[in-house]
mmCIF file of C-alpha atoms in Angstrom:
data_model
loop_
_atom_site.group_PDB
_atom_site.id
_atom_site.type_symbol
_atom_site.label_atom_id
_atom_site.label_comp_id
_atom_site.label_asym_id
_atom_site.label_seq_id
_atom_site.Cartn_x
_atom_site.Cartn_y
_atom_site.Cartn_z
ATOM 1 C CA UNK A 1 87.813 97.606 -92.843
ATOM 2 C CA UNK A 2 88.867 97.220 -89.262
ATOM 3 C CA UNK A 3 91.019 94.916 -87.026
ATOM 4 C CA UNK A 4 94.306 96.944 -87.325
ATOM 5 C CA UNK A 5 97.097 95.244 -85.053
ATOM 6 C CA UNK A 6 98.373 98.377 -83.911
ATOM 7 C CA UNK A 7 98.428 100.165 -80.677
ATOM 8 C CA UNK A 8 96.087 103.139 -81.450
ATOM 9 C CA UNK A 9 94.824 101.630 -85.067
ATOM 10 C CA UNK A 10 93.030 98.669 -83.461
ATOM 11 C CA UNK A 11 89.792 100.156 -82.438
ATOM 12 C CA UNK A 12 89.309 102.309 -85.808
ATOM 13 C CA UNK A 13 86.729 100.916 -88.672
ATOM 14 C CA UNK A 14 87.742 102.170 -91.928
ATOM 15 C CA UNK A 15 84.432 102.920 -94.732
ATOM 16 C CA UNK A 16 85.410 103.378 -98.334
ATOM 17 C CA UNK A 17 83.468 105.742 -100.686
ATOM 18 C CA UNK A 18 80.069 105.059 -102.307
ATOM 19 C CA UNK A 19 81.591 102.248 -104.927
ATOM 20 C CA UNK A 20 80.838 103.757 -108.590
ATOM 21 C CA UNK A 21 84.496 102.676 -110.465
ATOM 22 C CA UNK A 22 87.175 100.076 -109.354
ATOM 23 C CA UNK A 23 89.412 102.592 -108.095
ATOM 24 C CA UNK A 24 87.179 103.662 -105.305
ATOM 25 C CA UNK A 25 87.830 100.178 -103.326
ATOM 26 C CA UNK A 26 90.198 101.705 -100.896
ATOM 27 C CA UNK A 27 89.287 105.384 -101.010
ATOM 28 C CA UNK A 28 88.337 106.184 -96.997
ATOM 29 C CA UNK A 29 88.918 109.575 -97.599
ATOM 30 C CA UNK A 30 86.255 112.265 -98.069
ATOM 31 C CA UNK A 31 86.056 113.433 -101.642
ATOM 32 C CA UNK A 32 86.267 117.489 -100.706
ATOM 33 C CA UNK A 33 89.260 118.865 -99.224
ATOM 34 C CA UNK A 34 88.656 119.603 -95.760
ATOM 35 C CA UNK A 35 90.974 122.488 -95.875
ATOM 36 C CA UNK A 36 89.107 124.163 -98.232
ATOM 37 C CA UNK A 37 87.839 127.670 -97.622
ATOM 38 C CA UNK A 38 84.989 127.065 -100.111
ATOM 39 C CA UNK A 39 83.922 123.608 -99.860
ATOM 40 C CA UNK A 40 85.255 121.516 -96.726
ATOM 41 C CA UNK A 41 81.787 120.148 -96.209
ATOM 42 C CA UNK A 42 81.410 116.080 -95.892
ATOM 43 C CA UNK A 43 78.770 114.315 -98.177
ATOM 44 C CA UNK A 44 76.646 111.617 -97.323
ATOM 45 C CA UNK A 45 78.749 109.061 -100.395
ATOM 46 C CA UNK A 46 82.327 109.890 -98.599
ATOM 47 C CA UNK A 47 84.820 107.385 -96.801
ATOM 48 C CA UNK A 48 85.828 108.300 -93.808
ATOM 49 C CA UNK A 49 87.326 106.334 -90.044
ATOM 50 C CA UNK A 50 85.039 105.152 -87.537
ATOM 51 C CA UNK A 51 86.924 105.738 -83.847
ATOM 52 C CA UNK A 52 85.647 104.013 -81.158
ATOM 53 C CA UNK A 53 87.994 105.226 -78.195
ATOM 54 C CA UNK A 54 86.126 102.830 -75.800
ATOM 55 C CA UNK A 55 86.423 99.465 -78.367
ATOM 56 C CA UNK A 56 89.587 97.240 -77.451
ATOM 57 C CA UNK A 57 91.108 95.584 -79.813
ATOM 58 C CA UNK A 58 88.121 95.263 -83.135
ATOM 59 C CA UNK A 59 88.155 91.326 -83.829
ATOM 60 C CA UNK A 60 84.985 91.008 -86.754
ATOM 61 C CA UNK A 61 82.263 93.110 -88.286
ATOM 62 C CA UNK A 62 79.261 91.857 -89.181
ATOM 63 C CA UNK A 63 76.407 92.828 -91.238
ATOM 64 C CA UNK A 64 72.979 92.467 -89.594
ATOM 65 C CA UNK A 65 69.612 93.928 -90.719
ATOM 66 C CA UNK A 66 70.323 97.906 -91.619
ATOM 67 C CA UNK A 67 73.409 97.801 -89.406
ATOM 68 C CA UNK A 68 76.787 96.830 -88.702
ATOM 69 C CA UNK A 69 77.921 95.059 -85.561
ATOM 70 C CA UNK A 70 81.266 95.661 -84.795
ATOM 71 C CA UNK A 71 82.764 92.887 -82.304
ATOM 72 C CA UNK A 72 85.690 93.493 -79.942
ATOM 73 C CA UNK A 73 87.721 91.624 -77.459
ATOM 74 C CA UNK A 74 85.448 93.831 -74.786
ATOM 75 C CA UNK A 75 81.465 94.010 -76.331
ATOM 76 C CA UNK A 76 80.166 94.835 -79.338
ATOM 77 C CA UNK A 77 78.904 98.173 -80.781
ATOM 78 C CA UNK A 78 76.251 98.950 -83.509
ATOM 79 C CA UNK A 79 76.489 100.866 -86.163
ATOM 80 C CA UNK A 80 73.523 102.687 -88.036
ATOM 81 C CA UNK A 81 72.409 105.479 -89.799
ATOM 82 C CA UNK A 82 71.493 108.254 -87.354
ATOM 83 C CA UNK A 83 67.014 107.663 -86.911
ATOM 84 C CA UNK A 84 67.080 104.446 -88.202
ATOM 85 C CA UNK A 85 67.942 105.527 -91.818
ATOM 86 C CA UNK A 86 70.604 103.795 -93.425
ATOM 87 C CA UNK A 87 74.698 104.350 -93.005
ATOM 88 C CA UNK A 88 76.102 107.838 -94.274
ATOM 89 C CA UNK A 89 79.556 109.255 -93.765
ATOM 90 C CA UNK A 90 77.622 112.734 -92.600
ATOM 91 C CA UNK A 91 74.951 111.043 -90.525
ATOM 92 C CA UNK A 92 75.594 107.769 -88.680
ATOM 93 C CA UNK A 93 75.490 106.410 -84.707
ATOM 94 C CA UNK A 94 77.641 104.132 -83.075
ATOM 95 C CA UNK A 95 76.372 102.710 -80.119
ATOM 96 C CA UNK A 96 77.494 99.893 -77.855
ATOM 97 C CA UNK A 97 74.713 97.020 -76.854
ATOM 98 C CA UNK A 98 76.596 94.863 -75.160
ATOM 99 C CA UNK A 99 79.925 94.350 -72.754
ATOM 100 C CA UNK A 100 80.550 90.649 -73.661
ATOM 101 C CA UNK A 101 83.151 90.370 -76.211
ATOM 102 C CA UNK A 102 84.176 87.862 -78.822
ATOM 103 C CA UNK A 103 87.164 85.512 -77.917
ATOM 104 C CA UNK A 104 87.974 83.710 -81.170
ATOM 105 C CA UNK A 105 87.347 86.053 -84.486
ATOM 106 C CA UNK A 106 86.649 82.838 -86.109
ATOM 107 C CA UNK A 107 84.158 81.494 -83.567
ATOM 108 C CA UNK A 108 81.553 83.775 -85.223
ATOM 109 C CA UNK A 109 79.185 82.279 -87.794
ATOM 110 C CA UNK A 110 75.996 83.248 -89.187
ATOM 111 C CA UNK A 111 72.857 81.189 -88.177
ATOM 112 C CA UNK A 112 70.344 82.031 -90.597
ATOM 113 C CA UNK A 113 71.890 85.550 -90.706
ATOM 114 C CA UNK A 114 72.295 85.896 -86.778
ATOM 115 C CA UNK A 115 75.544 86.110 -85.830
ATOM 116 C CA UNK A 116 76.929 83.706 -83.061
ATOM 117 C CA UNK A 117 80.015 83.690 -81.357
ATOM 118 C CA UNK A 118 82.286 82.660 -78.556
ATOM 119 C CA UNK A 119 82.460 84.941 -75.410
ATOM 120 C CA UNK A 120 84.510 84.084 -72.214
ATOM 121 C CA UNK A 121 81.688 82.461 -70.410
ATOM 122 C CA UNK A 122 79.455 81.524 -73.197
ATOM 123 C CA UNK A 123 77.857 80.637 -76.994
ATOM 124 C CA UNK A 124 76.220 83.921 -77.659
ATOM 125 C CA UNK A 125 73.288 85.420 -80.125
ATOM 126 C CA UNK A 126 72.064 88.895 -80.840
ATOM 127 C CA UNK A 127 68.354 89.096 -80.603
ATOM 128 C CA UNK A 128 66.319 92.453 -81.654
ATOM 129 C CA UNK A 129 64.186 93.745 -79.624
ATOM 130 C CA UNK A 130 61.129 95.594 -81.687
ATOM 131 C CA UNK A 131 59.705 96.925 -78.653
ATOM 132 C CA UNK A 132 63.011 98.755 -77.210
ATOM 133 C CA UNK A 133 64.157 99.426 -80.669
ATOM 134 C CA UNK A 134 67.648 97.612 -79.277
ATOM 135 C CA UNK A 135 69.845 94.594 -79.996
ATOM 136 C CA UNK A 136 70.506 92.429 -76.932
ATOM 137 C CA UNK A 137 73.142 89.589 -76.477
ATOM 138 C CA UNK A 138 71.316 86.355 -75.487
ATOM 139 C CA UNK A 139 73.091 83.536 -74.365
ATOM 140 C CA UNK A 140 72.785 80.204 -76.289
ATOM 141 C CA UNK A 141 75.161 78.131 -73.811
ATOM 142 C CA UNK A 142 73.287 79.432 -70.430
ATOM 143 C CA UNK A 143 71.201 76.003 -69.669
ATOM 144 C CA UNK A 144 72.568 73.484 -71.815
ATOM 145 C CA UNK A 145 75.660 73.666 -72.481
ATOM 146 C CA UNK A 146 77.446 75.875 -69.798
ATOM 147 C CA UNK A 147 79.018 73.026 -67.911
ATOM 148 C CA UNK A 148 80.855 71.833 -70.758
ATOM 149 C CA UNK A 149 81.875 75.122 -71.977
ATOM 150 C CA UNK A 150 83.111 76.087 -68.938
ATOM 151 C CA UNK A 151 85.218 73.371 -69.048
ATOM 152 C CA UNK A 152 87.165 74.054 -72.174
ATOM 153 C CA UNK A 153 90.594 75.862 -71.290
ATOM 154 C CA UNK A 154 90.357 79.268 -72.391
ATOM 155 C CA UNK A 155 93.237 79.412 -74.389
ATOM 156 C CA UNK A 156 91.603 76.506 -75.973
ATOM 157 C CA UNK A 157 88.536 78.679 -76.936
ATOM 158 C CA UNK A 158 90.204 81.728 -78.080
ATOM 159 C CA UNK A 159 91.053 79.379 -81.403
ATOM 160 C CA UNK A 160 87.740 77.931 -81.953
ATOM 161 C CA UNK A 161 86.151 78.028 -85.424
ATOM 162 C CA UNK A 162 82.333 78.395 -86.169
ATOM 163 C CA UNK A 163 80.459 76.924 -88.903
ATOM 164 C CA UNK A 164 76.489 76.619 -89.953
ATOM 165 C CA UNK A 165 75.436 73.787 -91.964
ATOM 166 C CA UNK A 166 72.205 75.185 -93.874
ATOM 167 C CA UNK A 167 71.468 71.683 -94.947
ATOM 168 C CA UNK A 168 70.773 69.973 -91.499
ATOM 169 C CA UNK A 169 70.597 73.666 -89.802
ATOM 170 C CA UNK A 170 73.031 72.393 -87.249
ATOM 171 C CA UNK A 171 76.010 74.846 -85.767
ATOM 172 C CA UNK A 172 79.419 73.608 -85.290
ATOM 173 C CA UNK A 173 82.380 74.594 -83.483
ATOM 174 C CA UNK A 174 86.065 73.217 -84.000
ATOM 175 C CA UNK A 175 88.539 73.454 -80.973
ATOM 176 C CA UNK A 176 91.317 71.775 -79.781
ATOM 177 C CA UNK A 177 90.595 69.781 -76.604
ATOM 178 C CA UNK A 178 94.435 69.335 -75.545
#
């Protein structure tokens, strides 16, 4: 969970419990008391709050590969389990790959399960890079396009909507033009 409106709240991510019953759905609390002189510890199934101090304001997650991309009105951060292993509430990394942020929430869309968006100067992708072990922001608007992006107000693009057509594997983007 993430996104809160709230000056302070809005660049937390919220992570329920390992889901085993219904009532676990909003549980982002660890299960052990952490004022406990016996056993305070955190285990790996717990919820817990993701803080990003650096993140603005968080505008959309999005699951990709064994991670979780985390988009903000200033860049995007991943987050992993620590050594490539996958996501626990006692051993995870956030890191950020990239200063371009999103600048309509619903701009993103998922091309073939890469995410896309709408940045301020740009139609960007996230690429992974095997070789550097990294995820890198590449732009999909940089030869084509750019001229007519640039030309859409940017008020105009911070309410664009994103959509994939799996059919005709074609990408389309709704904004107003007034």
């Amino acid at each position: 969970y993430g996104g809160i409106d709230v000056s302070g709240l809005s660049n937390n991510i919220y992570f329920s419990q390992i889901i085993e019953t219904k009532d676990q759905y909003d549980k982002c609390y660890q299960k052990n008391d952490p004022t406990s002189e016996n056993i305070p510890d955190l285990l790996p199934d717990d919820g817990g709050v993701i803080k990003i101090p650096a993140m603005g304001a968080l505008k959309r997650l999005f699951t990709y590969q064994n991670a979780l991309l985390a988009f903000a009105n200033n860049g995007i951060w991943l987050i992993s389990g620590a050594s490539g292993s996958i996501f626990k509430a006692d051993d995870y990394t956030v890191k950020k790959i990239s200063s371009i942020g999103i600048t309509s929430s619903q701009s993103l869309c998922s091309i073939k399960g890469l995410p896309a968006w709408w940045g301020e100067d740009g139609i960007y992708t996230v690429t992974f890079d095997p070789n550097y072990d990294s995820f890198t922001p590449t732009s999909l608007t940089l030869t084509v396009l750019d001229r007519f992006y640039q030309e859409i107000p940017l008020l105009n693009r911070k309410f664009a909507k994103g959509a994939y057509d799996e059919t005709n594997q074609i990408a389309y983007w709704i904004f107003s033009s007034a």
